[in-house]
Coordinates of C-alpha atoms in Angstrom, one line a residue:
X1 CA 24.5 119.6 86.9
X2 CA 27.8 120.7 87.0
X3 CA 30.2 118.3 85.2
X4 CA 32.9 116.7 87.5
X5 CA 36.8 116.2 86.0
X6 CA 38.5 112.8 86.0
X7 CA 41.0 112.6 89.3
X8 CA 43.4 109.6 90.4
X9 CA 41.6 109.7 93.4
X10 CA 38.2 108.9 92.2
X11 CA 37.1 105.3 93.3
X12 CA 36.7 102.4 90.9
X13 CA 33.0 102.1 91.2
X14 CA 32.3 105.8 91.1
X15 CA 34.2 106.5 87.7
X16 CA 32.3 103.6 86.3
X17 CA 28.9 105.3 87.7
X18 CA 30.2 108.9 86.8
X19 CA 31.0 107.7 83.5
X20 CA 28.1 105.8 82.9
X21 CA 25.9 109.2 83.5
X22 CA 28.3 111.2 81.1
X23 CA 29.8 112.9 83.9
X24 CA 33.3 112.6 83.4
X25 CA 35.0 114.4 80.4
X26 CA 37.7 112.0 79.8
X27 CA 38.7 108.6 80.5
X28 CA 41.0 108.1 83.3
X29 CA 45.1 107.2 81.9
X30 CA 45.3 103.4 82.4
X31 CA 49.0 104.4 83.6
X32 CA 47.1 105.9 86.2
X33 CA 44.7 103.6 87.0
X34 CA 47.8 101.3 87.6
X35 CA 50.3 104.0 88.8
X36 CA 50.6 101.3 91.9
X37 CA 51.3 98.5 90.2
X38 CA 55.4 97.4 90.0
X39 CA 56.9 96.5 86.5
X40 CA 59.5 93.9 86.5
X41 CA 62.2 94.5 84.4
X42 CA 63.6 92.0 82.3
X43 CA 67.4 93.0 83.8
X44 CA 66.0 91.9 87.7
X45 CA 65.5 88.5 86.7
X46 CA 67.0 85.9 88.8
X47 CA 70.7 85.0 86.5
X48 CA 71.1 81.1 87.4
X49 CA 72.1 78.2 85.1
X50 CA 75.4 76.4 83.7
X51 CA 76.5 79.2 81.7
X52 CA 76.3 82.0 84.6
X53 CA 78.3 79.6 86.6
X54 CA 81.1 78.9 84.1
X55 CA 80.9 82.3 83.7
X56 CA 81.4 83.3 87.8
X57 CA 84.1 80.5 87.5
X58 CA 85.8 82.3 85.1
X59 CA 86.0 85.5 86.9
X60 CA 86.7 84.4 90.0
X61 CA 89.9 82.2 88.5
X62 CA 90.6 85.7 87.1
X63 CA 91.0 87.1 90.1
X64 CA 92.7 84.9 92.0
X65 CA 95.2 85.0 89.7
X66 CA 95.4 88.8 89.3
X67 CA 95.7 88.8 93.4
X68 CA 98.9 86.2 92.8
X69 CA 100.5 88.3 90.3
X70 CA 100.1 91.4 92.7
X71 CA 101.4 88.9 95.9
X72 CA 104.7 88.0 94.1
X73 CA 105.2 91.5 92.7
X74 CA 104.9 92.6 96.2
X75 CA 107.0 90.5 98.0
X76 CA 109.8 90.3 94.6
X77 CA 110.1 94.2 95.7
X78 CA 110.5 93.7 99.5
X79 CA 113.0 91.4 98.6
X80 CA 115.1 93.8 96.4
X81 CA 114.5 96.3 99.0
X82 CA 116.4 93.7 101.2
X83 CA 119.1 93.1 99.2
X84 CA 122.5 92.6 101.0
X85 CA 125.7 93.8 99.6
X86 CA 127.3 91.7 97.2
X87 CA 130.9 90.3 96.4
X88 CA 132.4 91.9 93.6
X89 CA 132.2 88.6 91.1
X90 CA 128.4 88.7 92.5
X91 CA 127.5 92.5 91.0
X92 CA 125.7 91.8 87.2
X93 CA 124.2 89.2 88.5
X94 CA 122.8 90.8 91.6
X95 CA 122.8 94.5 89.7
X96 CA 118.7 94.7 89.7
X97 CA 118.0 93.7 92.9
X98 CA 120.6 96.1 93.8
X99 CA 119.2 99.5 91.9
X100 CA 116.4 99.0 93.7
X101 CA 118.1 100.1 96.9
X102 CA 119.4 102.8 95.0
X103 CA 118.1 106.7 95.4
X104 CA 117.3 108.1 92.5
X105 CA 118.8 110.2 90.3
X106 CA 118.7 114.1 90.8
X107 CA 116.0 116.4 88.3
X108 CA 118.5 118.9 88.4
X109 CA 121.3 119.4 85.3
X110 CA 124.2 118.7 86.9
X111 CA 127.3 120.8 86.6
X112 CA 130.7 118.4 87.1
X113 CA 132.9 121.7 88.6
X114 CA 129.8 122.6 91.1
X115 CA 128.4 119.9 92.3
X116 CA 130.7 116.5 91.6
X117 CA 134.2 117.7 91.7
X118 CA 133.7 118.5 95.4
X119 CA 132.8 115.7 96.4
X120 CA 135.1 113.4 94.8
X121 CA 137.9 115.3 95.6
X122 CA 136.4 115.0 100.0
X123 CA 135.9 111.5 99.6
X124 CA 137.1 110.1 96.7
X125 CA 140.8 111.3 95.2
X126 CA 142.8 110.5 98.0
X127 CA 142.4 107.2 97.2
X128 CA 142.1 107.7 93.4
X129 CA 143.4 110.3 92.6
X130 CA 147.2 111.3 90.9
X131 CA 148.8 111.7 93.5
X132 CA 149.5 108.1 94.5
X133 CA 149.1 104.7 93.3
X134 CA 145.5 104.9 92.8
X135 CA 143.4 102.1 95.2
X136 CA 142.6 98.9 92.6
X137 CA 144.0 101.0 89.7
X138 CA 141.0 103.3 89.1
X139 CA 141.1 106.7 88.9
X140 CA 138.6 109.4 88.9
X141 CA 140.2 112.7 88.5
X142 CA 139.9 112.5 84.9
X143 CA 137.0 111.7 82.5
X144 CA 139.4 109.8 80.3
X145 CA 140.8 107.6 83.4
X146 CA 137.3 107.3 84.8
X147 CA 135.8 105.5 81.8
X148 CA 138.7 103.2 81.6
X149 CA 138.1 101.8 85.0
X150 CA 140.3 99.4 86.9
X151 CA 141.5 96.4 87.8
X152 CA 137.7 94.9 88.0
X153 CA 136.8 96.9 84.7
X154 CA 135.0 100.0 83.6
X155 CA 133.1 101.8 86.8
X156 CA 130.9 104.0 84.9
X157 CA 129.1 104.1 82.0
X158 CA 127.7 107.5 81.0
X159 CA 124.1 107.1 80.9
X160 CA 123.2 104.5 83.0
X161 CA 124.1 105.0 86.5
X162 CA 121.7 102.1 86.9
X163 CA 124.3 100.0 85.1
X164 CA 127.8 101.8 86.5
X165 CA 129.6 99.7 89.1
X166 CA 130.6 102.6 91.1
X167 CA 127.4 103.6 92.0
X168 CA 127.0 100.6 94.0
X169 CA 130.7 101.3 95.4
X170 CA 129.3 104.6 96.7
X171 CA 126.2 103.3 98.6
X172 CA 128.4 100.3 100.1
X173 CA 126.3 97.6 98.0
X174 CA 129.9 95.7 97.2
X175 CA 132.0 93.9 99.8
X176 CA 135.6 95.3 100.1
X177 CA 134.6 98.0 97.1
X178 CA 133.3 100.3 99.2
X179 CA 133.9 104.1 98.7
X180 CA 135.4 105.7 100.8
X181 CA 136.4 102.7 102.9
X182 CA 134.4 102.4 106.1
X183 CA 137.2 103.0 108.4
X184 CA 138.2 106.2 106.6
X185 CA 134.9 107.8 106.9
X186 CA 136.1 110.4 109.8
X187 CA 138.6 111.6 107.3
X188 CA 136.7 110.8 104.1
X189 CA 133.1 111.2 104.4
X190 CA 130.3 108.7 102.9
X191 CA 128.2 110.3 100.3
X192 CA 124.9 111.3 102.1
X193 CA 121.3 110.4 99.8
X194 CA 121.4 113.6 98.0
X195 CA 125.2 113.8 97.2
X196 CA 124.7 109.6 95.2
X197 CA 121.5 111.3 93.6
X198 CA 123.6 114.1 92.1
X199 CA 126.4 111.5 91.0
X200 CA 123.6 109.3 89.4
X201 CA 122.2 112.4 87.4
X202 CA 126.2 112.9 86.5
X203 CA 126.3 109.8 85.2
X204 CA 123.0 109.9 83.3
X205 CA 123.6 113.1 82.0
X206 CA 126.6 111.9 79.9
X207 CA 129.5 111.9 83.4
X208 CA 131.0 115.1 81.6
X209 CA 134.0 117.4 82.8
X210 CA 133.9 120.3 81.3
X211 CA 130.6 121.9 82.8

């Protein structure tokens, strides 16, 4: 008789007959026997109790107040972004809000005879300049007389163009301070986004002269 080899397939009863006559070679894996069986996992068991809801408390009060802290951030920004221009005895205080209206400064390394002296000498000299009483005693034809300011104090401070009252002057962020005036503009042209980006990476970079 030929001997017959142990399958899966082979029915309960008949392995037990088989195996009784010495027909099979080899017991049949229990892992297959039960190959259809499901094992539970100790991970899939149901998570209930007093600590797993202390615990879902807890994250849940986390993020609530991880969605608060984003809400105030978010509207905190739309208000800077709103900002209105300021009076002049407003400015430190309202100086943050403000830079955030601000473009920011150029990449570039900027040269003062290329790219600044042009445009202070369209828009800006006439007014403070040497060739007349210079408009609320500020002048910015010279390194020397820019950095000493005016009548309302220093106007820039090398470094931080954040921090230096005339770049707020320049994008019309102070009342009565702005440069050029508004109802010069035809003569003397408003800086445009780019040209306040190259005079806040002038600043930054040191607001040098002699490059």
């Amino acid at each position: 008789m030929r001997q017959i080899t142990s399958s899966a397939f082979t029915a309960p009863a008949q392995r037990t007959n088989l195996r009784q006559a010495g027909c099979l070679n080899k017991a049949v894996p229990s892992r297959v026997q039960h190959a259809h069986r499901l094992t539970w996992h100790p991970s899939f068991r149901k998570t209930t109790g007093p600590a797993f809801k202390r615990e879902t408390t807890r994250l849940f009060t986390m993020l609530r107040y991880i969605a608060s802290l984003m809400l105030i951030g978010g509207f905190a920004s739309s208000q800077h972004a709103n900002a209105e221009p300021v009076e002049i005895d407003d400015l430190k205080d309202n100086i943050a809000k403000l830079a955030a209206k601000l473009p920011p400064g150029s990449k570039k390394q900027v040269s003062y005879k290329k790219d600044i002296e042009p445009l202070f000498k369209k828009s800006c000299v006439n007014c403070h300049g040497p060739d007349k009483r210079p408009k609320g005693k500020f002048r910015i034809d010279t390194r020397a007389l820019a950095l000493k300011g005016g009548s309302e104090g220093v106007a820039i401070i090398p470094g931080k163009s954040d921090k230096s009252p005339l770049t707020y002057y320049i994008t019309y962020q102070v009342v009565d301070y702005e440069m050029p005036p508004a109802d010069k503009q035809e003569k003397y042209p408003k800086l445009t986004k780019e040209q306040v980006s190259l005079v806040r990476a002038w600043i930054d970079q040191g607001a040098k002269y002699d490059n």
